[in-house]
XYZ file of N, CA and C in Angstrom:
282
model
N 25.193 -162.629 92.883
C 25.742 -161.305 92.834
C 25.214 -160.598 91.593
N 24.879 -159.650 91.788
C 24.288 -158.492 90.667
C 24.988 -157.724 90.529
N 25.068 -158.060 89.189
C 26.467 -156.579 88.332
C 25.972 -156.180 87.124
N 26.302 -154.999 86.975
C 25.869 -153.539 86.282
C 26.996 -153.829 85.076
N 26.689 -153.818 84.305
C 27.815 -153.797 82.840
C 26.681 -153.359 81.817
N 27.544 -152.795 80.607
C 27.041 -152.920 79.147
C 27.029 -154.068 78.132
N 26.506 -154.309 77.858
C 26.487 -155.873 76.790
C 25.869 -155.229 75.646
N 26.184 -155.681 74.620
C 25.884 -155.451 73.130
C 24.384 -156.359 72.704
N 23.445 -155.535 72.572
C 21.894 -156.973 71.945
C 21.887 -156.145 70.546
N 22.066 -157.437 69.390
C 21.917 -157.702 68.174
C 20.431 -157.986 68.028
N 19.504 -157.232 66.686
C 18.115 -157.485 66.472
C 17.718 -156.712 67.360
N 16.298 -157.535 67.126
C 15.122 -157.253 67.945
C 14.770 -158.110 69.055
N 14.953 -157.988 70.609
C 14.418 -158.948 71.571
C 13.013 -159.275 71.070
N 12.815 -160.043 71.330
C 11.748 -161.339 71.550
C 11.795 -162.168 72.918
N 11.380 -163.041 72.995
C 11.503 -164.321 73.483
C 12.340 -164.751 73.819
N 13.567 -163.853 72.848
C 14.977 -163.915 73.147
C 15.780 -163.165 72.768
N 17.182 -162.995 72.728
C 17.866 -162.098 72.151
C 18.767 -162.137 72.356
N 20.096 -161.873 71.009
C 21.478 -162.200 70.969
C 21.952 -160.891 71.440
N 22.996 -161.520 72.376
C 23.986 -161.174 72.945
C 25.262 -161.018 73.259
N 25.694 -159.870 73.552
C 27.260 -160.223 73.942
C 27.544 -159.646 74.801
N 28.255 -160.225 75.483
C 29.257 -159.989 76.871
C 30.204 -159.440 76.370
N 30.915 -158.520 77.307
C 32.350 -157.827 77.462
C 33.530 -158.977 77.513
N 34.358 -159.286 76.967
C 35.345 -160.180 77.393
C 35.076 -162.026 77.319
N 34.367 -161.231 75.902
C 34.077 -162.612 75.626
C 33.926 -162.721 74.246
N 34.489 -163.789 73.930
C 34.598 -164.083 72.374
C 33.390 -164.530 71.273
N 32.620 -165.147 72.042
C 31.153 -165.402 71.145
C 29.992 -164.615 71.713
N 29.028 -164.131 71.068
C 27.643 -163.947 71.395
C 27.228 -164.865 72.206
N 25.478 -164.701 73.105
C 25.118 -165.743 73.689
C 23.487 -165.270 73.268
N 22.662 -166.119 73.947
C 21.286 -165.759 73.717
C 20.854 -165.591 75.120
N 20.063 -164.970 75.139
C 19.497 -164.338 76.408
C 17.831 -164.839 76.136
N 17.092 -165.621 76.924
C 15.942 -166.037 76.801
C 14.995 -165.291 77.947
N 13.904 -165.095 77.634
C 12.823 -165.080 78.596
C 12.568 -166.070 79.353
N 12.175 -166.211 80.673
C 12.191 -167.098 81.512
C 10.742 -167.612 81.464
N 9.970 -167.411 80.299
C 8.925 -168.542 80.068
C 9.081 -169.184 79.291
N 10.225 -168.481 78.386
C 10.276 -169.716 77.119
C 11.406 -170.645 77.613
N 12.326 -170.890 78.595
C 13.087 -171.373 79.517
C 12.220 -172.606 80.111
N 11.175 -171.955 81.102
C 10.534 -173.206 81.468
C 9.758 -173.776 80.543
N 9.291 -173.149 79.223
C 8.656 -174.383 78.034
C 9.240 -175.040 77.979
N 10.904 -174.991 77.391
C 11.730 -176.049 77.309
C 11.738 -176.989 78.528
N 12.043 -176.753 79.641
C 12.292 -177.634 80.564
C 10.765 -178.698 80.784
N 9.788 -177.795 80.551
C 8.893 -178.656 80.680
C 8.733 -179.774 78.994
N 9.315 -179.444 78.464
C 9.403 -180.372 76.624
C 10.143 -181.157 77.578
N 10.994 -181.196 77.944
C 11.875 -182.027 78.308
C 11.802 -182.937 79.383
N 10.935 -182.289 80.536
C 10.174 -183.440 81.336
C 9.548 -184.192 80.917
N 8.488 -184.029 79.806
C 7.227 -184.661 79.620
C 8.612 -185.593 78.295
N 9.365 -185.581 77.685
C 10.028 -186.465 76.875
C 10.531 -187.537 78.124
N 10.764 -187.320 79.173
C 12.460 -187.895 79.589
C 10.673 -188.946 80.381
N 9.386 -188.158 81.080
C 8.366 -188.967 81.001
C 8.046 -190.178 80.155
N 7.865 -189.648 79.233
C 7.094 -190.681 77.867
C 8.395 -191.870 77.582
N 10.076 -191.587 77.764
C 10.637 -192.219 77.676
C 10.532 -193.408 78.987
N 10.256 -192.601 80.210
C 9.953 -193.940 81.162
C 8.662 -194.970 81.157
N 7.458 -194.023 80.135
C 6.274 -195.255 80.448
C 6.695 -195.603 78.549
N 7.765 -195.561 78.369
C 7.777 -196.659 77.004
C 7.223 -195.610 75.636
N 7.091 -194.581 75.736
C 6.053 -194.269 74.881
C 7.671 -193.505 73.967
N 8.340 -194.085 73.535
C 9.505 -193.370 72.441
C 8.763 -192.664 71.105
N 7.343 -192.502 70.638
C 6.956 -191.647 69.557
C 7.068 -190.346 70.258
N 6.118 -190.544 71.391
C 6.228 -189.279 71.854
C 7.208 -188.868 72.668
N 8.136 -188.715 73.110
C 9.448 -188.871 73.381
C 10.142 -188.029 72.541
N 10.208 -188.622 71.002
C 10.575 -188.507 69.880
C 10.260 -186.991 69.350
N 8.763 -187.174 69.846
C 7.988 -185.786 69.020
C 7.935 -184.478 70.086
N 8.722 -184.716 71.069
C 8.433 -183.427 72.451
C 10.360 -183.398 71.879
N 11.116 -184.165 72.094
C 12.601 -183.926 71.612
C 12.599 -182.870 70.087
N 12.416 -183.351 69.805
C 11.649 -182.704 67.978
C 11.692 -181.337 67.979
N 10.587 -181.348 69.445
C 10.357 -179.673 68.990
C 11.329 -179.013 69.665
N 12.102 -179.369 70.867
C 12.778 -179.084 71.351
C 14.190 -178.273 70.578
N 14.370 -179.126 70.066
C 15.532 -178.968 69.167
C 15.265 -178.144 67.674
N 13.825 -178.596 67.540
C 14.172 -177.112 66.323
C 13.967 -175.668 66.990
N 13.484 -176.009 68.202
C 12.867 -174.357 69.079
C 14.894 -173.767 69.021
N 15.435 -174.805 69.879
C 16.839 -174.605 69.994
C 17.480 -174.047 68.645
N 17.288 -175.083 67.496
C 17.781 -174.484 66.294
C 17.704 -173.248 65.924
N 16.332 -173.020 65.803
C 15.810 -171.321 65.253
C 16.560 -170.627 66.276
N 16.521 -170.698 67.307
C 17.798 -169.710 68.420
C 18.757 -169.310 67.697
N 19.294 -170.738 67.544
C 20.954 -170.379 67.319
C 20.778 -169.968 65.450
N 19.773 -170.311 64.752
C 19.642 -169.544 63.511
C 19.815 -168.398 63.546
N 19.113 -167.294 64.817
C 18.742 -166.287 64.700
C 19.948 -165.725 65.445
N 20.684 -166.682 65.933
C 21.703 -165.309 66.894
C 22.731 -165.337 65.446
N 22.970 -166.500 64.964
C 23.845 -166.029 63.818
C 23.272 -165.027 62.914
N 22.411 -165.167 62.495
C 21.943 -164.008 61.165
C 21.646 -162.907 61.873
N 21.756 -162.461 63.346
C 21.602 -161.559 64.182
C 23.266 -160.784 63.760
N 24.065 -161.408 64.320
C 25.466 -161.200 64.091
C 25.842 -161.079 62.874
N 25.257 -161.407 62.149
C 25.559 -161.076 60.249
C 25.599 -159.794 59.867
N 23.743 -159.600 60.156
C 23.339 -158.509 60.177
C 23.940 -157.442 60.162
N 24.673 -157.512 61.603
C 25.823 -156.032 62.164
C 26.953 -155.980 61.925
N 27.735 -157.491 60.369
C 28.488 -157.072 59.846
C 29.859 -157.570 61.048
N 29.403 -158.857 62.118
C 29.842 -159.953 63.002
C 30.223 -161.022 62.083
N 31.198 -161.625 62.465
C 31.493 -163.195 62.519
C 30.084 -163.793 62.162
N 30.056 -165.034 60.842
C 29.053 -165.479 60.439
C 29.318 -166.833 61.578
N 29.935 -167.103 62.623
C 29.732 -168.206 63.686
C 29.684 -168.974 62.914
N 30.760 -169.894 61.873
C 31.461 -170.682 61.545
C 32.695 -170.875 62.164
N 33.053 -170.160 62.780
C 34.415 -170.270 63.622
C 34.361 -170.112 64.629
N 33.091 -169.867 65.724
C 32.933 -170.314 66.644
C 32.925 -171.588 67.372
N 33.737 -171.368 68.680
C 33.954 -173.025 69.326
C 32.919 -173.362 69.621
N 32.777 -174.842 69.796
C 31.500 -175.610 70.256
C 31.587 -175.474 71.710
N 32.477 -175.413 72.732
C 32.738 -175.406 73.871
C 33.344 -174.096 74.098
């Protein structure tokens, strides 16, 4: 279903860009759907290398994964700073 609303984007889109929903208590990130399937493909070729044994590389496709993830969630917080938002220390994990 496709619905028409206003949402609030913090920064500058990129690759990605923080977001917020109406009726909702935290920001979210909104990704481009190529940098979506990079990840998924980091994550094939890890969950790969973990089945033929190869845990360095495994190790080193997880790696990037997670700092790509990090800088996200770096940037939606200092996104939300920015505009004078919640520094997302008191945001739930769930």
């Amino acid at each position: 279903m496709k619905k028409m609303m206003s949402i609030s984007v913090y920064g500058e889109p990129g690759n990605n860009a923080t977001v917020h929903f109406p009726g909702r208590r935290n920001p979210a990130v909104a990704m481009q759907s190529d940098t979506l399937q990079g990840l998924i493909a980091d994550l094939k070729h890890a969950r790969q290398s973990l089945a033929n044994g190869d845990t360095a590389e495994a190790m080193d496709e997880l790696g990037g994964v997670l700092e790509r993830l990090m800088e996200m969630h770096t940037g939606m917080v200092n996104d939300v700073r920015r505009e004078g938002g919640p520094d997302g220390t008191d945001w739930p994990a769930a």
